Structure formats: structure tokens, C-alpha cells
Coordinates of C-alpha atoms and ligand atoms in Angstrom, one line a residue:
M1 CA -0.4 20.0 5.8
E2 CA -1.0 17.6 3.1
N3 CA -4.4 16.6 1.9
I4 CA -4.6 13.1 3.6
E5 CA -3.6 14.5 6.7
I6 CA -6.3 17.1 6.2
A7 CA -8.8 14.1 5.7
R8 CA -7.8 11.9 8.2
R9 CA -8.6 14.7 11.2
L10 CA -11.9 15.5 9.1
E11 CA -13.0 11.8 8.9
E12 CA -12.1 12.0 12.9
L13 CA -14.3 14.7 13.6
A14 CA -17.2 13.6 11.4
D15 CA -17.1 9.8 13.1
L16 CA -16.8 11.9 16.3
L17 CA -19.3 14.0 15.5
E18 CA -21.6 11.2 14.6
I19 CA -21.2 9.0 18.1
Q20 CA -22.2 12.4 19.5
G21 CA -25.3 12.4 17.8
A22 CA -24.9 15.3 15.5
N23 CA -27.3 16.3 12.4
P24 CA -27.3 13.8 9.4
F25 CA -27.1 15.9 6.9
R26 CA -24.1 18.1 8.8
I27 CA -22.3 14.5 8.7
R28 CA -23.4 13.8 5.0
A29 CA -21.7 17.0 3.5
Y30 CA -18.5 16.6 5.5
R31 CA -18.1 13.1 4.4
N32 CA -18.7 14.4 1.0
A33 CA -16.1 17.4 1.3
I34 CA -13.8 14.5 2.7
R35 CA -14.5 12.4 -0.4
T36 CA -13.6 15.6 -2.7
I37 CA -9.7 16.6 -0.7
S38 CA -9.4 12.9 -1.2
G39 CA -9.3 12.9 -5.1
L40 CA -7.7 16.2 -5.4
T41 CA -4.9 16.3 -7.4
R42 CA -3.5 20.0 -5.9
P43 CA -2.4 19.9 -2.8
L44 CA -5.5 22.3 -0.5
A45 CA -2.5 24.7 0.3
E46 CA -2.1 25.6 -3.2
V47 CA -6.0 25.8 -3.9
A48 CA -6.5 27.8 -0.5
A49 CA -3.9 30.6 -2.1
E50 CA -5.6 30.7 -5.5
E51 CA -9.2 30.6 -5.0
A52 CA -11.9 30.3 -2.2
L53 CA -11.9 26.9 -0.9
T54 CA -16.0 26.9 -0.9
D55 CA -15.3 27.0 -4.6
L56 CA -14.4 23.9 -4.6
P57 CA -17.1 20.9 -5.0
G58 CA -18.7 20.1 -1.6
I59 CA -16.6 22.4 0.3
G60 CA -19.0 24.4 2.2
K61 CA -18.7 27.4 5.2
D62 CA -17.8 24.9 8.2
I63 CA -15.3 23.2 6.3
G64 CA -13.6 25.6 4.5
G65 CA -12.9 27.0 7.6
Y66 CA -11.9 24.0 9.3
I67 CA -9.2 23.3 6.3
G68 CA -7.8 27.2 6.9
E69 CA -7.6 26.6 10.5
L70 CA -5.5 23.4 9.8
L71 CA -3.5 25.1 6.9
D72 CA -2.3 27.9 9.1
T73 CA -2.3 26.8 12.9
G74 CA -2.1 22.6 12.3
R75 CA -4.7 22.5 14.7
L76 CA -9.0 22.0 14.9
S77 CA -10.2 23.5 17.7
I78 CA -13.7 22.3 17.1
L79 CA -11.8 18.9 17.5
D80 CA -11.1 19.9 21.1
E81 CA -14.7 21.1 21.4
V82 CA -15.9 18.1 20.3
T83 CA -13.5 15.3 22.2
A84 CA -14.1 17.2 25.7
E85 CA -17.5 15.3 25.1
V86 CA -17.2 12.3 23.1
P87 CA -13.7 10.1 23.9
R88 CA -11.7 10.4 21.0
E89 CA -10.9 7.0 21.1
L90 CA -14.1 6.3 20.1
A91 CA -13.1 7.0 16.4
T92 CA -10.7 4.2 16.6
L93 CA -13.2 1.8 17.4
T94 CA -15.3 3.4 14.2
R95 CA -12.1 2.0 12.1
L96 CA -12.6 -2.0 13.1
D97 CA -14.3 -3.9 10.5
G98 CA -18.0 -4.4 11.5
V99 CA -18.3 -1.1 14.4
G100 CA -19.7 2.0 12.7
P101 CA -19.9 5.2 14.1
K102 CA -23.9 4.2 15.4
K103 CA -22.5 1.1 17.1
A104 CA -19.7 2.9 18.6
R105 CA -22.5 5.4 19.9
K106 CA -24.4 2.4 21.4
L107 CA -21.1 0.9 22.9
W108 CA -20.4 3.9 24.8
K109 CA -23.8 4.7 25.7
E110 CA -25.1 1.7 27.0
L111 CA -21.6 -0.3 28.2
D112 CA -19.2 2.7 29.1
V113 CA -16.7 1.1 26.1
T114 CA -14.2 3.2 24.4
T115 CA -11.3 1.5 23.5
P116 CA -10.7 -2.2 21.7
D117 CA -9.4 -3.5 24.9
E118 CA -12.5 -2.7 26.5
L119 CA -14.6 -3.8 23.9
E120 CA -13.1 -6.7 23.9
S121 CA -14.0 -7.8 27.4
A122 CA -17.2 -7.0 27.0
A123 CA -18.0 -9.3 24.1
R124 CA -15.9 -12.1 25.9
E125 CA -18.6 -11.3 28.8
G126 CA -21.8 -11.8 26.5
R127 CA -22.2 -8.0 27.2
V128 CA -22.4 -6.8 23.8
A129 CA -24.6 -9.9 22.1
A130 CA -26.8 -9.0 24.6
L131 CA -27.5 -5.4 22.4
P132 CA -30.1 -4.9 20.4
G133 CA -28.4 -4.6 17.0
F134 CA -25.5 -6.5 17.7
G135 CA -26.3 -10.8 17.2
K136 CA -23.8 -14.1 17.8
K137 CA -22.1 -13.3 14.1
S138 CA -21.6 -9.7 14.7
V139 CA -19.7 -10.7 17.6
E140 CA -17.5 -12.8 16.4
K141 CA -17.2 -10.3 13.4
I142 CA -15.9 -7.5 16.1
L143 CA -13.6 -10.0 17.8
R144 CA -11.9 -10.5 14.7
A145 CA -11.3 -7.3 13.8
I146 CA -9.7 -6.1 17.2
E147 CA -7.2 -9.2 16.8
D148 CA -6.7 -7.6 13.6
F149 CA -6.4 -4.4 14.9
R150 CA -3.9 -5.1 17.4
K151 CA -1.9 -7.5 14.5
H152 CA -1.3 -3.9 12.9
Q153 CA -1.4 -1.4 15.3
G154 CA 1.4 1.2 14.4
R155 CA 2.1 0.2 10.8
F156 CA 1.0 2.6 8.2
L157 CA 0.5 2.1 4.7
R158 CA 3.0 3.0 2.6
A159 CA 0.9 5.1 0.2
E160 CA -0.1 7.1 2.8
A161 CA 3.6 6.9 4.4
V162 CA 5.0 8.5 1.7
Q163 CA 2.3 11.6 1.5
Y164 CA 3.1 12.0 5.2
L165 CA 6.9 12.3 4.8
R166 CA 7.1 14.7 1.7
P167 CA 7.2 17.7 3.4
L168 CA 9.5 16.8 5.7
L169 CA 12.0 15.6 2.8
A170 CA 11.1 18.8 0.8
H171 CA 12.3 20.6 4.0
L172 CA 15.5 18.6 4.6
E173 CA 16.4 19.0 1.0
G174 CA 16.6 22.7 1.5
V175 CA 19.2 22.3 4.0
E176 CA 22.3 23.1 2.1
A177 CA 24.5 20.8 4.5
I178 CA 23.5 17.9 3.5
H179 CA 24.5 16.3 0.1
R180 CA 22.4 12.7 0.4
L181 CA 19.4 12.5 2.0
E182 CA 17.7 8.7 1.2
V183 CA 14.7 6.8 2.5
A184 CA 15.9 3.9 3.6
G185 CA 14.6 0.8 5.6
S186 CA 11.0 -1.3 4.1
Y187 CA 9.9 1.8 2.5
R188 CA 12.9 1.6 0.4
R189 CA 12.1 -2.1 -0.2
G190 CA 8.7 -1.1 -1.2
R191 CA 6.6 -2.8 1.6
E192 CA 3.3 -2.8 1.1
T193 CA 2.9 -1.0 4.9
V194 CA 5.9 1.2 7.3
G195 CA 6.5 1.0 10.9
D196 CA 8.7 4.1 10.7
I197 CA 11.1 5.9 8.6
D198 CA 14.2 6.1 8.7
L199 CA 16.3 8.7 7.1
L200 CA 20.0 9.0 6.2
A201 CA 21.6 12.0 5.3
L202 CA 24.9 12.2 3.9
V203 CA 26.9 15.0 5.8
D204 CA 30.7 15.7 5.2
D205 CA 31.2 19.0 7.3
D206 CA 30.9 17.5 10.9
G207 CA 30.9 21.4 12.1
A208 CA 27.0 20.9 10.0
R209 CA 26.0 18.4 11.9
A210 CA 24.4 20.4 15.0
G211 CA 22.4 22.4 12.1
V212 CA 21.3 19.9 10.2
M213 CA 19.6 18.3 13.6
E214 CA 18.5 21.2 14.2
A215 CA 17.0 21.1 11.1
F216 CA 14.8 17.8 11.5
T217 CA 14.4 18.6 14.9
T218 CA 12.2 21.7 14.3
F219 CA 10.6 21.2 11.2
P220 CA 6.7 22.4 11.8
G221 CA 5.3 18.8 10.9
V222 CA 7.1 17.8 14.0
D223 CA 4.7 16.6 17.0
R224 CA 7.5 15.8 19.5
V225 CA 11.3 15.0 19.6
E226 CA 12.0 11.6 21.4
M227 CA 15.8 12.3 20.9
S228 CA 18.3 14.5 19.6
G229 CA 22.1 13.5 19.5
D230 CA 25.1 13.9 17.5
T231 CA 24.6 11.9 14.9
R232 CA 21.2 10.3 15.6
G233 CA 17.5 12.0 15.9
S234 CA 13.8 10.9 16.5
V235 CA 11.0 12.2 16.2
V236 CA 7.3 11.6 15.6
L237 CA 4.9 13.6 13.5
T238 CA 1.9 15.3 13.8
S239 CA 0.5 12.6 11.3
G240 CA 2.0 9.9 13.9
L241 CA 4.5 8.6 11.6
P242 CA 7.7 8.2 13.9
V243 CA 11.3 9.4 11.4
D244 CA 14.6 8.6 12.6
L245 CA 17.2 10.7 11.3
R246 CA 21.0 9.7 11.0
I247 CA 24.1 11.7 9.9
L248 CA 26.5 9.7 7.8
G249 CA 29.9 10.8 6.5
S250 CA 30.6 9.9 2.6
D251 CA 33.0 6.9 3.2
S252 CA 30.5 5.1 5.2
Y253 CA 26.9 6.2 3.6
G254 CA 26.4 3.1 1.1
A255 CA 27.3 0.7 3.7
A256 CA 24.8 2.5 6.0
L257 CA 22.3 2.6 3.6
H258 CA 22.6 -1.3 2.7
Y259 CA 22.3 -1.4 6.4
F260 CA 19.1 0.1 7.1
T261 CA 17.4 -0.8 4.1
G262 CA 17.8 -4.6 5.0
S263 CA 15.9 -6.6 5.6
K264 CA 17.8 -8.5 7.9
E265 CA 17.5 -11.8 6.5
H266 CA 19.0 -10.4 3.4
N267 CA 21.4 -8.7 5.7
V268 CA 22.5 -11.7 7.0
E269 CA 23.3 -13.6 3.9
I270 CA 25.5 -10.7 2.9
R271 CA 27.2 -10.8 6.0
K272 CA 27.8 -14.9 5.3
R273 CA 28.8 -14.1 1.8
G274 CA 31.5 -11.6 3.2
Q275 CA 32.6 -14.4 6.0
K276 CA 33.5 -16.9 3.1
R277 CA 35.8 -13.9 1.5
G278 CA 37.6 -12.9 4.9
L279 CA 35.4 -9.9 4.9
R280 CA 33.2 -8.4 7.7
V281 CA 30.3 -6.3 6.6
S282 CA 28.9 -3.7 8.7
E283 CA 27.1 -0.9 9.0
Y284 CA 30.1 1.1 8.5
G285 CA 31.8 0.0 5.6
V286 CA 33.2 -3.7 4.2
F287 CA 36.5 -4.3 5.9
E288 CA 39.8 -6.9 5.6
E289 CA 39.4 -9.1 8.9
E290 CA 42.4 -8.9 10.6
G291 CA 45.4 -11.1 9.7
K292 CA 44.1 -11.4 6.3
G293 CA 46.2 -9.2 4.1
G294 CA 45.2 -4.6 4.4
D295 CA 48.2 -2.5 5.5
G296 CA 46.0 -0.7 8.0
D297 CA 46.8 2.7 6.9
G298 CA 44.4 4.9 5.3
D299 CA 41.8 3.9 7.6
R300 CA 40.3 6.8 9.8
S301 CA 39.0 4.5 12.4
G302 CA 40.9 1.6 12.1
G303 CA 44.4 2.9 12.7
N304 CA 46.3 0.2 12.6
G305 CA 43.8 -2.5 11.7
T306 CA 42.9 -2.9 15.8
D307 CA 42.1 -1.2 18.8
G308 CA 42.4 -2.3 22.5
R309 CA 38.9 -3.7 22.3
S310 CA 38.4 -5.8 19.5
E311 CA 42.0 -7.4 20.0
G312 CA 41.2 -9.1 22.9
D313 CA 37.4 -10.5 20.9
G314 CA 39.1 -11.6 17.9
A315 CA 38.3 -11.0 14.7
R316 CA 37.3 -13.6 13.3
G317 CA 34.7 -14.3 16.5
R318 CA 31.0 -13.1 16.5
D319 CA 30.1 -10.0 14.9
G320 CA 28.5 -8.6 17.6
D321 CA 31.9 -8.4 20.1
S322 CA 34.4 -6.6 17.7
D323 CA 34.6 -2.9 17.1
P324 CA 32.3 -2.9 13.5
R325 CA 35.0 -0.2 12.4
A326 CA 38.3 -2.1 13.0
G327 CA 40.3 -3.4 10.2
H328 CA 41.2 -1.9 6.7
R329 CA 38.3 -0.5 4.8
I330 CA 37.7 -1.7 1.4
A331 CA 34.1 -0.2 0.6
G332 CA 31.5 2.1 2.1
A333 CA 31.1 5.0 0.1
T334 CA 28.0 3.6 -2.2
E335 CA 25.9 0.4 -2.3
E336 CA 27.8 -0.5 -5.3
E337 CA 31.0 -0.3 -3.7
V338 CA 29.7 -2.9 -1.5
F339 CA 28.1 -5.2 -3.5
G340 CA 31.4 -5.3 -5.5
A341 CA 33.3 -5.5 -2.6
L342 CA 31.7 -9.2 -2.7
D343 CA 31.6 -9.6 -6.3
L344 CA 28.1 -8.9 -7.2
P345 CA 26.4 -6.1 -9.2
W346 CA 24.2 -3.5 -7.1
I347 CA 20.9 -5.7 -6.3
P348 CA 17.8 -3.1 -6.5
P349 CA 15.9 -2.7 -2.6
V350 CA 13.1 -4.2 -3.7
L351 CA 14.5 -7.2 -4.2
R352 CA 16.4 -7.7 -0.7
E353 CA 14.0 -9.9 1.1
N354 CA 16.1 -13.2 0.9
R355 CA 14.9 -14.9 -2.0
G356 CA 17.5 -16.0 -4.2
E357 CA 18.2 -12.2 -4.9
I358 CA 21.8 -13.1 -4.5
Q359 CA 22.1 -16.1 -6.0
A360 CA 20.7 -14.5 -8.7
A361 CA 22.9 -11.7 -9.0
E362 CA 26.0 -13.5 -8.7
E363 CA 24.7 -15.7 -11.8
G364 CA 23.3 -12.4 -13.9
R365 CA 20.2 -13.2 -13.9
L366 CA 18.6 -10.5 -11.8
P367 CA 15.4 -9.7 -13.5
S368 CA 14.4 -6.3 -15.2
L369 CA 11.6 -5.6 -13.3
V370 CA 8.4 -4.2 -15.1
E371 CA 7.4 -0.2 -14.7
A372 CA 4.4 1.7 -14.2
G373 CA 5.6 3.3 -17.6
Q374 CA 5.5 -0.3 -19.5
L375 CA 1.7 -0.5 -18.6
R376 CA -0.4 0.0 -21.8
G377 CA -4.1 -0.7 -20.3
D378 CA -6.0 -0.6 -17.3
L379 CA -8.4 -3.6 -16.8
H380 CA -10.0 -2.8 -13.9
M381 CA -12.1 0.5 -13.1
H382 CA -15.5 1.6 -11.9
T383 CA -17.9 4.5 -12.9
T384 CA -21.2 6.5 -12.1
W385 CA -23.2 3.1 -12.9
S386 CA -22.2 1.4 -10.0
D387 CA -19.6 2.6 -6.9
G388 CA -17.7 5.3 -9.1
R389 CA -17.6 8.6 -9.4
D390 CA -16.8 9.2 -12.5
S391 CA -18.5 8.6 -16.1
V392 CA -18.0 6.4 -18.4
R393 CA -16.2 8.9 -20.5
E394 CA -14.3 10.6 -17.9
M395 CA -12.4 7.6 -17.0
A396 CA -11.8 7.1 -20.9
Q397 CA -10.5 10.6 -21.1
A398 CA -8.1 10.0 -18.1
C399 CA -6.7 6.5 -19.5
R400 CA -6.0 8.3 -22.9
D401 CA -4.4 11.1 -21.0
R402 CA -2.1 8.7 -19.6
G403 CA -1.2 7.3 -22.3
Y404 CA -2.9 3.8 -22.5
A405 CA -3.8 2.3 -25.6
Y406 CA -7.0 0.6 -23.7
M407 CA -9.1 0.2 -21.0
A408 CA -12.1 -1.9 -19.7
I409 CA -14.9 -0.5 -17.7
T410 CA -15.9 -3.3 -15.1
D411 CA -18.8 -2.1 -12.9
H412 CA -20.1 -4.2 -10.4
S413 CA -22.7 -7.2 -11.1
Q414 CA -26.2 -7.4 -9.1
A415 CA -25.3 -9.4 -6.6
V416 CA -23.3 -6.2 -4.7
T417 CA -26.1 -4.4 -3.5
V418 CA -24.3 -1.9 -1.7
A419 CA -22.1 -0.8 -4.8
R420 CA -25.8 -0.6 -6.8
G421 CA -24.5 -3.7 -8.7
L422 CA -25.7 -3.8 -12.6
T423 CA -28.4 -6.1 -13.6
P424 CA -28.0 -7.4 -16.9
E425 CA -30.7 -4.7 -18.1
R426 CA -28.6 -2.1 -16.9
L427 CA -25.2 -3.5 -18.0
R428 CA -27.0 -3.6 -21.5
E429 CA -27.6 0.4 -21.1
Q430 CA -24.2 0.7 -19.7
W431 CA -23.0 -0.1 -23.5
G432 CA -24.9 2.3 -24.9
E433 CA -23.0 4.9 -23.5
I434 CA -19.8 3.1 -23.9
D435 CA -20.5 3.2 -27.7
E436 CA -21.1 7.0 -27.3
A437 CA -17.8 7.5 -24.9
R438 CA -16.4 5.0 -28.1
E439 CA -17.3 7.9 -30.9
Q440 CA -16.0 11.0 -28.2
V441 CA -13.1 9.9 -26.9
E442 CA -10.3 9.1 -29.1
G443 CA -7.1 7.2 -29.5
I444 CA -7.9 4.9 -26.7
H445 CA -10.1 1.0 -27.1
I446 CA -12.5 0.9 -25.0
L447 CA -13.5 -2.7 -23.5
R448 CA -16.8 -3.9 -22.0
G449 CA -16.5 -5.6 -19.4
C450 CA -17.7 -6.2 -15.9
E451 CA -16.9 -7.2 -12.8
V452 CA -18.6 -10.3 -11.6
D453 CA -19.7 -11.8 -8.5
I454 CA -18.5 -15.1 -7.8
L455 CA -21.6 -16.5 -5.5
K456 CA -21.3 -18.7 -2.4
D457 CA -21.7 -21.5 -4.4
G458 CA -18.9 -20.4 -7.1
S459 CA -21.4 -19.7 -9.7
L460 CA -21.5 -16.1 -11.5
D461 CA -23.8 -13.5 -10.7
L462 CA -24.4 -13.1 -14.4
P463 CA -26.0 -15.4 -17.5
D464 CA -24.1 -16.7 -19.8
E465 CA -25.8 -15.0 -22.5
V466 CA -24.8 -12.0 -21.2
L467 CA -20.8 -12.7 -20.4
E468 CA -20.6 -13.9 -24.0
E469 CA -21.2 -10.1 -25.2
L470 CA -18.6 -9.0 -23.0
D471 CA -15.1 -8.3 -24.6
I472 CA -13.8 -9.0 -20.7
V473 CA -15.1 -10.9 -17.6
L474 CA -14.0 -10.5 -14.0
V475 CA -14.5 -12.3 -11.2
A476 CA -14.6 -11.5 -7.7
V477 CA -15.6 -12.1 -4.1
H478 CA -17.7 -9.8 -2.1
S479 CA -19.5 -11.7 0.2
H480 CA -19.3 -15.0 2.4
F481 CA -15.8 -14.1 3.8
E482 CA -16.5 -16.3 6.6
L483 CA -16.1 -19.4 4.8
D484 CA -13.6 -21.6 5.6
Q485 CA -10.6 -22.7 3.3
A486 CA -11.9 -25.6 1.7
T487 CA -14.9 -24.1 0.5
M488 CA -13.6 -20.9 0.0
T489 CA -11.1 -22.5 -2.0
K490 CA -13.7 -24.7 -4.0
R491 CA -16.0 -21.8 -4.5
I492 CA -13.4 -20.0 -6.5
L493 CA -12.1 -22.9 -8.3
T494 CA -15.5 -23.4 -9.6
A495 CA -15.4 -19.7 -10.9
L496 CA -12.4 -20.1 -12.6
R497 CA -13.7 -23.0 -14.2
H498 CA -16.1 -21.0 -16.2
P499 CA -15.0 -21.0 -19.5
L500 CA -15.6 -17.2 -20.0
V501 CA -13.8 -15.6 -17.4
D502 CA -10.5 -14.1 -17.8
I503 CA -9.3 -12.5 -14.6
L504 CA -9.9 -13.5 -10.9
V505 CA -9.5 -9.9 -9.3
H506 CA -8.3 -8.5 -5.5
P507 CA -8.0 -13.0 -5.1
T508 CA -7.4 -12.6 -1.4
G509 CA -10.0 -9.9 -0.3
R510 CA -7.8 -8.5 2.2
L511 CA -8.0 -4.9 3.1
I512 CA -4.5 -4.4 4.7
N513 CA -4.8 -3.1 8.4
R514 CA -8.8 -3.9 8.2
R515 CA -9.5 -7.0 6.9
E516 CA -7.4 -10.5 6.9
P517 CA -7.3 -12.3 3.4
Y518 CA -10.2 -15.1 3.8
P519 CA -8.8 -18.4 3.9
L520 CA -7.6 -19.7 0.5
D521 CA -5.3 -22.2 -0.9
M522 CA -3.3 -19.9 -3.0
E523 CA -1.3 -22.7 -4.5
A524 CA -4.4 -24.7 -5.7
V525 CA -5.8 -21.1 -7.3
L526 CA -2.7 -20.5 -8.9
Q527 CA -2.7 -24.1 -10.8
A528 CA -6.7 -23.6 -11.5
A529 CA -5.5 -20.6 -13.3
L530 CA -2.9 -22.0 -15.1
E531 CA -4.8 -25.0 -16.3
H532 CA -7.8 -23.0 -17.4
D533 CA -6.2 -19.7 -19.0
V534 CA -7.0 -16.9 -16.6
A535 CA -5.0 -14.3 -15.2
V536 CA -4.5 -13.2 -11.7
E537 CA -4.7 -9.9 -10.6
L538 CA -2.3 -7.4 -8.8
N539 CA -4.8 -4.7 -6.8
T540 CA -3.0 -1.5 -7.0
N541 CA -5.3 0.1 -4.6
P542 CA -2.9 0.9 -1.4
R543 CA -5.3 -1.0 0.7
R544 CA -5.8 -4.0 -1.1
L545 CA -2.7 -5.0 -3.2
D546 CA -3.2 -8.5 -3.6
L547 CA -2.0 -10.6 -5.0
H548 CA 0.5 -10.5 -2.4
D549 CA 4.5 -10.2 -3.7
R550 CA 4.9 -13.7 -2.5
H551 CA 1.7 -15.0 -4.5
L552 CA 3.1 -13.2 -7.3
F553 CA 6.6 -14.7 -6.8
R554 CA 4.5 -18.1 -7.7
A555 CA 2.6 -16.9 -10.5
R556 CA 6.0 -15.8 -12.0
E557 CA 7.0 -19.1 -11.8
L558 CA 3.9 -21.0 -12.7
G559 CA 3.4 -18.7 -15.8
V560 CA 0.2 -17.5 -14.6
P561 CA -0.1 -14.3 -16.2
V562 CA -0.5 -11.2 -14.0
V563 CA -2.7 -8.3 -14.8
I564 CA -2.2 -5.2 -12.7
S565 CA -5.0 -3.2 -12.5
T566 CA -6.0 0.2 -10.1
D567 CA -9.4 -0.7 -9.3
A568 CA -9.7 3.2 -9.8
H569 CA -13.2 4.3 -8.8
R570 CA -12.7 7.9 -9.5
T571 CA -10.1 9.6 -12.4
A572 CA -7.6 10.2 -10.0
Q573 CA -7.6 6.4 -8.6
L574 CA -5.8 5.5 -12.0
A575 CA -2.6 7.0 -10.6
Y576 CA -2.3 4.1 -8.4
V577 CA -0.3 2.2 -10.5
D578 CA 2.8 4.0 -9.1
E579 CA 2.5 2.7 -5.8
G580 CA 1.3 -0.4 -6.7
I581 CA 4.1 -1.4 -8.7
H582 CA 6.2 -1.9 -5.9
Q583 CA 4.2 -5.1 -4.8
A584 CA 4.8 -6.4 -8.3
Q585 CA 8.3 -5.5 -8.6
R586 CA 8.9 -7.2 -5.0
G587 CA 7.1 -10.4 -6.9
W588 CA 10.3 -10.2 -9.1
L589 CA 7.5 -9.6 -12.5
E590 CA 9.2 -8.3 -15.3
A591 CA 7.4 -6.7 -18.4
D592 CA 6.1 -10.0 -19.8
H593 CA 5.1 -11.5 -16.6
V594 CA 2.2 -8.9 -17.3
L595 CA -0.7 -9.0 -19.3
N596 CA -1.4 -5.7 -19.4
T597 CA 2.3 -4.7 -21.0
R598 CA 1.0 -6.1 -24.1
D599 CA 0.0 -3.5 -26.8
W600 CA -3.7 -3.5 -28.3
D601 CA -2.6 -6.6 -30.8
G602 CA -1.4 -8.9 -28.0
M603 CA -4.3 -7.5 -25.9
Q604 CA -6.5 -8.8 -28.4
A605 CA -5.0 -11.9 -28.9
W606 CA -5.3 -13.4 -25.3
L607 CA -8.6 -11.7 -25.6
K608 CA -9.1 -14.4 -28.3
R609 CA -7.1 -17.2 -26.9
R610 CA -9.8 -19.6 -26.3
E611 CA -11.0 -19.5 -30.1
G612 CA -10.7 -21.6 -32.5
Ligands
LIG701 ZN1 -14.2 -5.6 -6.3
LIG702 ZN1 -13.6 -3.3 -8.6

């Protein structure tokens, strides 16, 4: 069991215990432990094998025991005990924006509400607003949250799916009959969320299929088997992630990989391109249409180029009506072959969204996509001075160890009270610590920065004389998400006009699966960023990932510089960049479009762009 899944179970336990009314100190201890687990870079199974789990900071005897039980049995008996008293669905309610465990308890005890559906009816009937502690505003917020919840139900953050999937992939990689194993679908296209996983296994020996399917369906992390056939199986993992496995032979593997990678829109265009050339493209390969050449032999499934059924349909009819394997196969073993049959170079999966990639491929102008290894610094992170967990020095060491040439310390400003935002006085104090870190940690340039709050009217949360002393100024919205689009856009444009602003960070405010972006005219924002020489951020926190790929694509077109940063609140989160880079690639970004691929001299030059 992966750390993330263990953390998830314990979180559910803590939520349910809190709803039940357990001792707050116990709950707090559990939540601290969960934070420790989430920050671990080593698998807990490995830790448990080498030392006592209770040696880890914040892991007490209780939690240590629960983790041990989960690792050994995949179960958590205390969760069964608690759910005998507290309905398990209530844990889902606490995930809604605006409903924590305390409110969930009230809703349950007072109104007998346990599910989002019941909550919605109660809210619409005015029963929620009548409860003490729930006003009209909070009911509106809850209704919006329920809507968001429904929209995203069943979608997993890609970064989470990666972890849920890892043990299964390792398991299947140990199966000898599988010569190649790929994850297709939106996962392969690097989308921020995935609904399910499509695995494609290359198995040459037909006699080995049954064994491969069995290895798949009997994997210990499988919660239930939905289907198990000769070439296709379908399971749901204990994390809730649905996984499909398809077993393929070598002559169609590439075609299937292309087909199941999608997107649908991309595939439609590819099929059309094939049709223009007298070719039929399907998950089985690229085939010459009947009567358009091809002698028909050498093809296993097509025989003489046709069979009884497809003959009557007419091969130039609709694709779906004819036998997809009829005709003479000219490509299919690899994706390169499939694209090649259509006179195209291989197109990276992250680009297959029908945003002009086929034409770009044809004209030889596919972008050379930015990679995480090209980044020379991280310009957005937090420390213990606001809501981060590690010190300035620890963050600096971790950035240096990642090989960065520079970094910026950017704690919150005072308006963000929940994150212990800094007053001008405390910010100045922090500079002393930054100076110390500059001496202690060699080999990296540490910029003095701040994530300055954009107040409701668009003014900034720190006076100009303080901003002037900073090396880099980030601005962001953290409040009043309810403003209408015109007001919100005006608010942000006001901030962008401020002559000391460098980067607009997490520009849409969304939290994937939790909070929709606030309404914003992004075109106006990007135009203003261009006009005022402000960069925009791609925040690689897996819940944020904004700017979104479409907006990054537009920023690239306009020439607005993009910064890729992690917004790390602890050293381990500096690794967010490795997953977040997919979003940049989906936005067609190349190294030149990304400000923090510049070396230190280049970065300094940019920071001084308004001088002289
Ligand atoms: Zn922020
Ligand atoms: Zn931040």
C-alpha cells in the first residue's frame, strides 16, 4: 500500500472520529501524523521494515499500529468500529468546500443529513440556514460546493493516480510474458485528472494470455474484478481507481496505443487524414481501403482483403460498419509506424488534443517541449515564517540539492491571516534569516520575495516602500472569490498595473475537484500582463495546476512569459514540478517561453527589466 493511500484512510478515520466527537487532542495528533506521512519521500513499507514507525516525527503508538495493520492486511479495523456508529458517507461531506467535520456533525445530528444529495435538499428547503452557525452565505457556498463535487465525482488527480498505480505497474512488470506495458488514455496525455486507467500489455504468445489476465485480476491491491476476458479485463483498485487491461499482439500494439491514448478529437482528425489517402485507421492498424491497392496477402485477419460481412457494407462507408481488421494492414506495430503511414512524424501524447498538432507535425513545427530538467530555479515557496513547514535554510538546501541556480522565498503577506501572513515588520525580520541562509548555503542565489495579497479593490497588501526592497514580488488573490467576473477582472488588472509587480501566481484560484476557478476574463488578464511586463505562473501544486493548458497556450501565442513554480510548503513539495510539467507541455511551452529556464544572469536581467 502506497503512502498516499495510507494517508487517505487515516484522514477518513480522523474525519469520522472528529464527527463522532472524539478528543480534539487525539484528532490533532492524528492529523499531524498524516502530514508527516504525506511529506515522506520513502515508502512506509520500507520504513517499517527498517525501524519502528513511532521513530518518525509525530507518529504515536496508535497511528503506528494502524499503519502496521494497513501495511499487513490492507484493512483498518478501527475504521469498521467507527463506521458502525458514524455513517461513512459523512467523510465525503467534510470534503465539500465550506463543510468541515464540525459542520458535518451538526448536519448529521440535527438534520440527519449524511450525503451531498440530502444536504442539497435540506439546503434548498431552508433547513440548513436555520441551524446556528450556518448563514445564508454559507448555504450558498455549500450549494456551489455540491455542484462542483458532482462535476468531478470519480475523477482522480493525475498525481494521485500515479501513486495508486505504481504498485500494480511494478507487479505487472514482473510478469514475464508481457513484453511491453504502457498506460494509455488521458493519463498518457498528461491531463490533470483521470477517470480511469487504460493499460496495454504486449503479449506475443497467445497461450500466455490467461496467465497475464490472472496476474492482473489477482493483484493484492485489487478491490473487485468487474470483468475478466481473454484479451480484456477490468478491475477497481482499493483506492477506487478503475483499471482496464487490454492484451495485444505485436502487429497491432502501436495502433492500439495510439487509439486508446486519444484524445477522441485527435483520433477523428487522424482518421480523416487517413481517409484522404485511401487508408482506414483503427485500433488494429492502418489498412488500405479495398480496391485501392494492396494485394491482400500477408494479413492475418484480412485474408483476401475482405470477409463476408464487410464486403456488403462497402469499405468506403462509415468506419463503424465495416470489419475494422479488413483490408491490407500497412502499419500498426508502433505509433511511429502509424503516424508514418500518414506522412507524419510521431506526435507527443501531451499534444494530442486537436489544437493544431497535426498541421504542426506536417509542417515540421512541433514544439520542442520544455522539461523539468531545464528549470534553473523555483520562484514561489513558503517557510515556517508563514504556513510552510521548513525553514528558509532547509528550503535553500533542498533547492540547491535539486541543482537550482536561484530561488525565491515568498511567504504570504499579512491579509492572509489563516496562513500567518507577514506584516512589514516580520517581513523585515525574515530578511535577516535570508541573509544568514545566503551565507550558510553556498551555490544558490536566494531572492527575497513575498506572495503579496491582492486586496478586494486591487490594491496590494504591502506598502510600496517595502515592495521596493524586495527582489521579486508575487501577487495573488486569496479572498473574495465570490466577486463577479467584471469586478474580479478589474481587481486583478489593477494589481498588474502596479509598477513593482513581477508575477501573477495561481491566476485562477481553482482547487481541482474542490473549488472552481473564480470568474475571470483571462484574455484581458494575459493582455494586461503583456502590456505591463508581468509574468504569469503555472503553479505545479497538483490541486492547482493553473494556469490551465489552454491559457498557457494563449500566453505562448501572446508572448507573455510563464514561470513554472511549485508553491512548495515543505521541501518534499519542491518535487511537484515533475508532475506539473505535463500541464506546461500540454500548453505547447518550450524552454524559451518559460522565464525560470533562464540562467542566473538572464533572470537578473529580467528582474531589472524596468530599470533605466
Ligand atoms: Zn497563494
Ligand atoms: Zn504560495
